[in-house]
Short mmCIF file of C-alpha atoms in Angstrom, two decimals:
data_model
loop_
_atom_site.label_atom_id
_atom_site.label_comp_id
_atom_site.label_asym_id
_atom_site.label_seq_id
_atom_site.Cartn_x
_atom_site.Cartn_y
_atom_site.Cartn_z
CA MET A 19 20.96 0.06 -10.87
CA THR A 20 17.73 0.70 -12.76
CA LYS A 21 17.22 3.38 -15.39
CA ASN A 22 14.94 5.33 -13.11
CA SER A 23 17.63 5.23 -10.30
CA LYS A 24 20.17 6.50 -12.76
CA ARG A 25 17.82 9.32 -13.81
CA VAL A 26 17.32 10.30 -10.18
CA PHE A 27 21.05 10.46 -9.53
CA VAL A 28 21.62 12.61 -12.61
CA ILE A 29 18.87 15.06 -11.56
CA LEU A 30 20.11 15.26 -8.01
CA ALA A 31 23.68 15.76 -9.29
CA ALA A 32 22.45 18.57 -11.54
CA ILE A 33 20.70 20.22 -8.61
CA ILE A 34 23.90 20.06 -6.54
CA ILE A 35 25.88 21.66 -9.40
CA VAL A 36 23.35 24.48 -9.86
CA PHE A 37 23.16 25.12 -6.11
CA SER A 38 26.95 25.13 -5.72
CA ALA A 39 27.35 27.41 -8.65
CA ILE A 40 24.90 29.94 -7.09
CA ALA A 41 26.61 29.60 -3.74
CA PHE A 42 30.19 29.96 -4.92
CA VAL A 43 29.84 32.36 -7.89
CA LEU A 44 28.11 35.08 -5.89
CA PRO A 45 30.80 37.51 -4.52
CA LEU A 46 29.86 36.94 -0.94
CA PRO A 47 31.99 36.24 2.21
CA LYS A 48 32.43 32.58 2.97
CA ASN A 49 31.76 32.81 6.70
CA ASN A 50 30.16 30.36 9.10
CA VAL A 51 26.60 31.26 8.07
CA PHE A 52 27.65 30.54 4.43
CA TRP A 53 28.98 27.07 5.18
CA VAL A 54 26.13 26.04 7.44
CA SER A 55 23.61 27.16 4.85
CA TYR A 56 25.52 25.35 2.11
CA LEU A 57 25.80 22.18 4.16
CA PHE A 58 22.11 22.00 4.93
CA GLY A 59 21.31 22.63 1.28
CA ILE A 60 23.50 19.72 0.17
CA ILE A 61 22.04 17.50 2.95
CA SER A 62 18.51 18.25 1.67
CA ILE A 63 19.54 17.07 -1.81
CA VAL A 64 21.39 13.98 -0.69
CA VAL A 65 18.61 12.67 1.57
CA GLN A 66 16.41 12.46 -1.42
CA ILE A 67 18.22 9.26 -2.31
CA TYR A 68 17.00 7.65 0.83
CA VAL A 69 13.53 9.24 0.68
CA LEU A 70 12.90 8.05 -2.89
CA LYS A 71 14.26 4.68 -2.25
CA THR A 72 11.95 4.21 0.77
CA ALA A 73 8.97 5.60 -1.21
CA PHE A 74 9.31 3.38 -4.27
CA SER A 75 11.92 0.70 -3.75
CA GLY A 76 10.46 -2.82 -3.83
CA THR A 77 7.01 -1.66 -4.96
CA ILE A 78 5.41 -3.77 -7.67
CA SER A 79 1.77 -2.81 -8.04
CA VAL A 80 0.56 0.59 -9.25
CA LYS A 81 -1.23 0.92 -5.89
CA SER A 82 2.05 0.42 -3.92
CA LYS A 83 3.73 3.07 -6.03
CA PHE A 84 0.75 5.39 -5.53
CA TYR A 85 1.12 5.05 -1.71
CA GLY A 86 4.80 6.08 -2.03
CA PHE A 87 4.08 9.46 -3.61
CA PRO A 88 3.16 11.28 -0.26
CA ILE A 89 6.51 10.13 1.14
CA ALA A 90 8.43 11.42 -1.90
CA LYS A 91 6.38 14.63 -1.84
CA ILE A 92 7.55 15.45 1.72
CA GLY A 93 11.24 14.89 0.72
CA ILE A 94 10.91 17.05 -2.34
CA ILE A 95 9.08 19.86 -0.60
CA TYR A 96 11.71 19.80 2.16
CA MET A 97 14.53 20.01 -0.41
CA ILE A 98 13.01 22.94 -2.28
CA ILE A 99 12.27 24.96 0.81
CA GLN A 100 15.68 24.23 2.31
CA LEU A 101 17.49 25.25 -0.88
CA LEU A 102 15.50 28.51 -1.05
CA PHE A 103 16.24 29.32 2.59
CA SER A 104 19.94 28.32 2.09
CA ILE A 105 20.27 30.67 -0.89
CA ILE A 106 18.61 33.52 1.13
CA ALA A 107 20.91 32.81 4.05
CA ILE A 108 23.94 32.80 1.83
CA VAL A 109 23.00 36.09 0.26
CA LEU A 110 22.37 37.64 3.60
CA SER A 111 25.12 35.83 5.50
CA GLN A 112 26.64 38.99 6.72
CA TYR A 113 23.47 40.14 8.43
CA ILE A 114 21.99 36.88 9.82
CA PRO A 115 23.23 35.54 13.15
CA MET A 116 24.55 32.01 13.24
CA TRP A 117 22.03 30.83 15.88
CA VAL A 118 19.06 31.88 13.74
CA VAL A 119 20.33 29.88 10.79
CA ILE A 120 20.97 26.78 12.85
CA ILE A 121 17.67 26.87 14.68
CA VAL A 122 15.60 27.44 11.50
CA PHE A 123 17.47 24.78 9.49
CA VAL A 124 17.41 22.18 12.27
CA PHE A 125 13.70 22.84 12.87
CA MET A 126 13.01 22.36 9.11
CA PHE A 127 15.00 19.16 8.98
CA CYS A 128 13.27 17.67 12.05
CA ALA A 129 9.77 18.76 10.76
CA ALA A 130 10.56 16.94 7.43
CA LEU A 131 11.86 13.93 9.29
CA ILE A 132 8.74 13.64 11.45
CA GLY A 133 6.55 14.04 8.46
CA PHE A 134 8.55 11.36 6.60
CA ILE A 135 8.23 8.90 9.50
CA VAL A 136 4.50 9.49 9.99
CA THR A 137 3.70 9.21 6.32
CA ASP A 138 5.79 6.06 5.92
CA ALA A 139 4.05 4.52 9.01
CA ALA A 140 0.66 5.42 7.49
CA ARG A 141 1.60 3.83 4.20
CA ASP A 142 2.54 0.60 5.91
CA GLU A 143 -0.71 0.48 7.82
CA ILE A 144 -2.79 1.05 4.61
CA GLU A 145 -0.85 -1.66 2.84
CA GLN A 146 -1.41 -4.06 5.70
CA GLN A 147 -5.18 -3.30 5.65
CA ASP A 148 -5.26 -3.83 1.89
CA GLU A 149 -3.39 -7.15 2.30
CA LYS A 150 -5.75 -8.18 5.08
CA HIS A 151 -8.82 -7.34 2.91
CA VAL A 152 -7.46 -9.47 0.02
CA THR A 153 -6.96 -12.32 2.48
CA ASN A 154 -10.47 -11.88 3.93
CA ILE A 155 -12.26 -12.16 0.60
CA LYS A 156 -10.05 -14.96 -0.74
CA CYS A 157 -12.05 -17.80 0.83
CA ILE A 158 -15.48 -16.99 -0.61
CA GLN A 159 -13.92 -16.04 -3.99
CA GLU A 160 -12.29 -19.48 -4.28
CA LEU A 161 -15.51 -21.22 -3.25
CA ARG A 162 -17.44 -19.18 -5.81
CA SER A 163 -15.04 -20.14 -8.55
CA LYS A 164 -14.99 -23.85 -7.65
CA VAL A 165 -18.80 -24.22 -7.38
CA HIS A 166 -19.32 -22.30 -10.68
CA SER A 167 -16.84 -24.64 -12.44
CA LEU A 168 -18.81 -27.67 -11.30
CA ILE A 169 -21.94 -26.49 -13.26
CA LEU A 170 -20.09 -27.26 -16.52
CA GLN A 171 -18.98 -30.66 -15.32
CA ILE A 172 -22.37 -32.21 -14.77
CA GLU A 173 -24.96 -33.24 -17.39
CA ASN A 174 -27.95 -34.08 -15.22
CA ALA A 175 -30.46 -31.19 -15.68
CA GLU A 176 -31.88 -31.24 -12.15
CA ALA A 177 -28.42 -31.39 -10.53
CA LYS A 178 -27.19 -28.61 -12.89
CA LYS A 179 -30.08 -26.37 -11.79
CA ILE A 180 -29.33 -26.93 -8.12
CA LEU A 181 -25.72 -26.24 -8.68
CA SER A 182 -26.60 -22.98 -10.53
CA GLU A 183 -28.75 -21.94 -7.57
CA LEU A 184 -25.88 -22.72 -5.19
CA SER A 185 -23.48 -20.74 -7.35
CA ASP A 186 -25.85 -17.76 -7.33
CA ALA A 187 -26.01 -18.06 -3.48
CA PHE A 188 -22.24 -17.77 -3.37
CA ASN A 189 -22.25 -14.88 -5.77
CA TYR A 190 -24.71 -12.90 -3.57
CA SER A 191 -22.87 -13.68 -0.26
CA ASP A 192 -20.73 -11.07 1.36
CA PRO A 193 -17.15 -11.99 0.46
CA VAL A 194 -15.58 -10.31 3.45
CA SER A 195 -14.56 -12.73 6.20
CA ASN A 196 -13.71 -12.20 9.83
CA SER A 197 -12.33 -14.17 12.75
CA SER A 198 -15.85 -15.31 13.79
CA LEU A 199 -16.36 -17.05 10.40
CA VAL A 200 -13.17 -19.08 10.20
CA GLU A 201 -14.76 -22.27 11.53
CA ILE A 202 -17.90 -22.22 9.35
CA GLU A 203 -15.86 -21.23 6.26
CA SER A 204 -13.60 -24.20 6.92
CA GLU A 205 -16.67 -26.38 6.97
CA LEU A 206 -17.80 -24.96 3.67
CA LYS A 207 -14.38 -25.69 2.07
CA VAL A 208 -14.66 -29.31 3.15
CA MET A 209 -18.22 -29.59 1.86
CA VAL A 210 -17.40 -27.99 -1.45
CA ASP A 211 -14.54 -30.48 -1.89
CA GLU A 212 -16.98 -33.31 -1.14
CA LEU A 213 -19.39 -31.84 -3.66
CA GLN A 214 -16.64 -31.70 -6.30
CA GLN A 215 -15.89 -35.35 -5.72
CA CYS A 216 -19.59 -36.19 -6.10
CA VAL A 217 -19.70 -34.35 -9.40
CA ILE A 218 -16.58 -36.10 -10.65
CA ASP A 219 -18.14 -39.49 -9.72
CA SER A 220 -21.40 -38.54 -11.37
CA ASP A 221 -23.19 -39.20 -8.10
CA ILE A 222 -26.31 -37.21 -8.72
CA GLU A 223 -28.19 -37.97 -5.47
CA ASN A 224 -25.18 -37.06 -3.32
CA THR A 225 -24.58 -34.01 -5.48
CA LYS A 226 -28.07 -32.75 -4.74
CA ARG A 227 -27.69 -33.64 -1.07
CA MET A 228 -24.38 -31.84 -0.72
CA CYS A 229 -25.79 -28.80 -2.51
CA LYS A 230 -28.59 -28.54 -0.01
CA LYS A 231 -26.25 -29.02 2.89
CA ILE A 232 -23.83 -26.34 1.63
CA SER A 233 -26.74 -23.96 1.00
CA ILE A 234 -27.90 -24.26 4.57
CA THR A 235 -24.36 -23.74 5.92
CA LEU A 236 -23.74 -20.80 3.64
CA THR A 237 -27.03 -19.23 4.80
CA GLU A 238 -25.79 -19.61 8.42
CA ARG A 239 -22.45 -18.15 7.47
CA ASN A 240 -24.13 -15.09 5.90
CA ARG A 241 -26.20 -14.58 9.02
CA LEU A 242 -23.16 -14.67 11.22
CA CYS A 243 -21.44 -12.25 8.87
CA LYS A 244 -24.36 -9.75 9.17
CA LEU A 245 -24.55 -10.23 12.91
CA ASN A 246 -20.86 -9.47 13.26
CA LYS A 247 -21.16 -6.25 11.20
CA ALA A 248 -24.10 -5.15 13.27
CA HIS A 249 -21.95 -5.20 16.36
#
């Protein structure tokens, strides 16, 4: 159990103690309305364990934790409102019909549950889109890095200039991929690997030839990328 988890348990335990003290210290009859109100109050506190675990458990990045805050917020708002209504119902337990208490409390619980499910689903969708975006830009980012590193590995001035121009072309290319670019980006990967081998072998002529070939393919890739966005 982490320190944060321990802190959460201590805080929730303190809330239960305070709520119970208010409920049992007040000189009020302990009728059915009292017990139902008390029970729903305790439930609203206990469910925070599950809500907070769902919101923040397993999150690593700051962004993932940020996405968990709306989920936690719903749980906390529900608990606060439920506790207030429970205390009011306990104080007025002699005057409030049982059916009113049950309907109101069940409605509040279901509303919070629906809000929790919807918000959690929205968080999952956002994280999937973020993950997809990272995957989509990974290909061009890797090619950019690889081509840029080759500039430092070659001494021939003309070849270095051509490699620098190719590196600039990758830098100005839209990094976001899509399904229509998979084939041509696979070709680019193979070509860049061949270019890397040419640089390692100090094969200047084939280095210049591969740079030109990659540049043409990259231009076509960028054209397809723009065409896909236009549609």
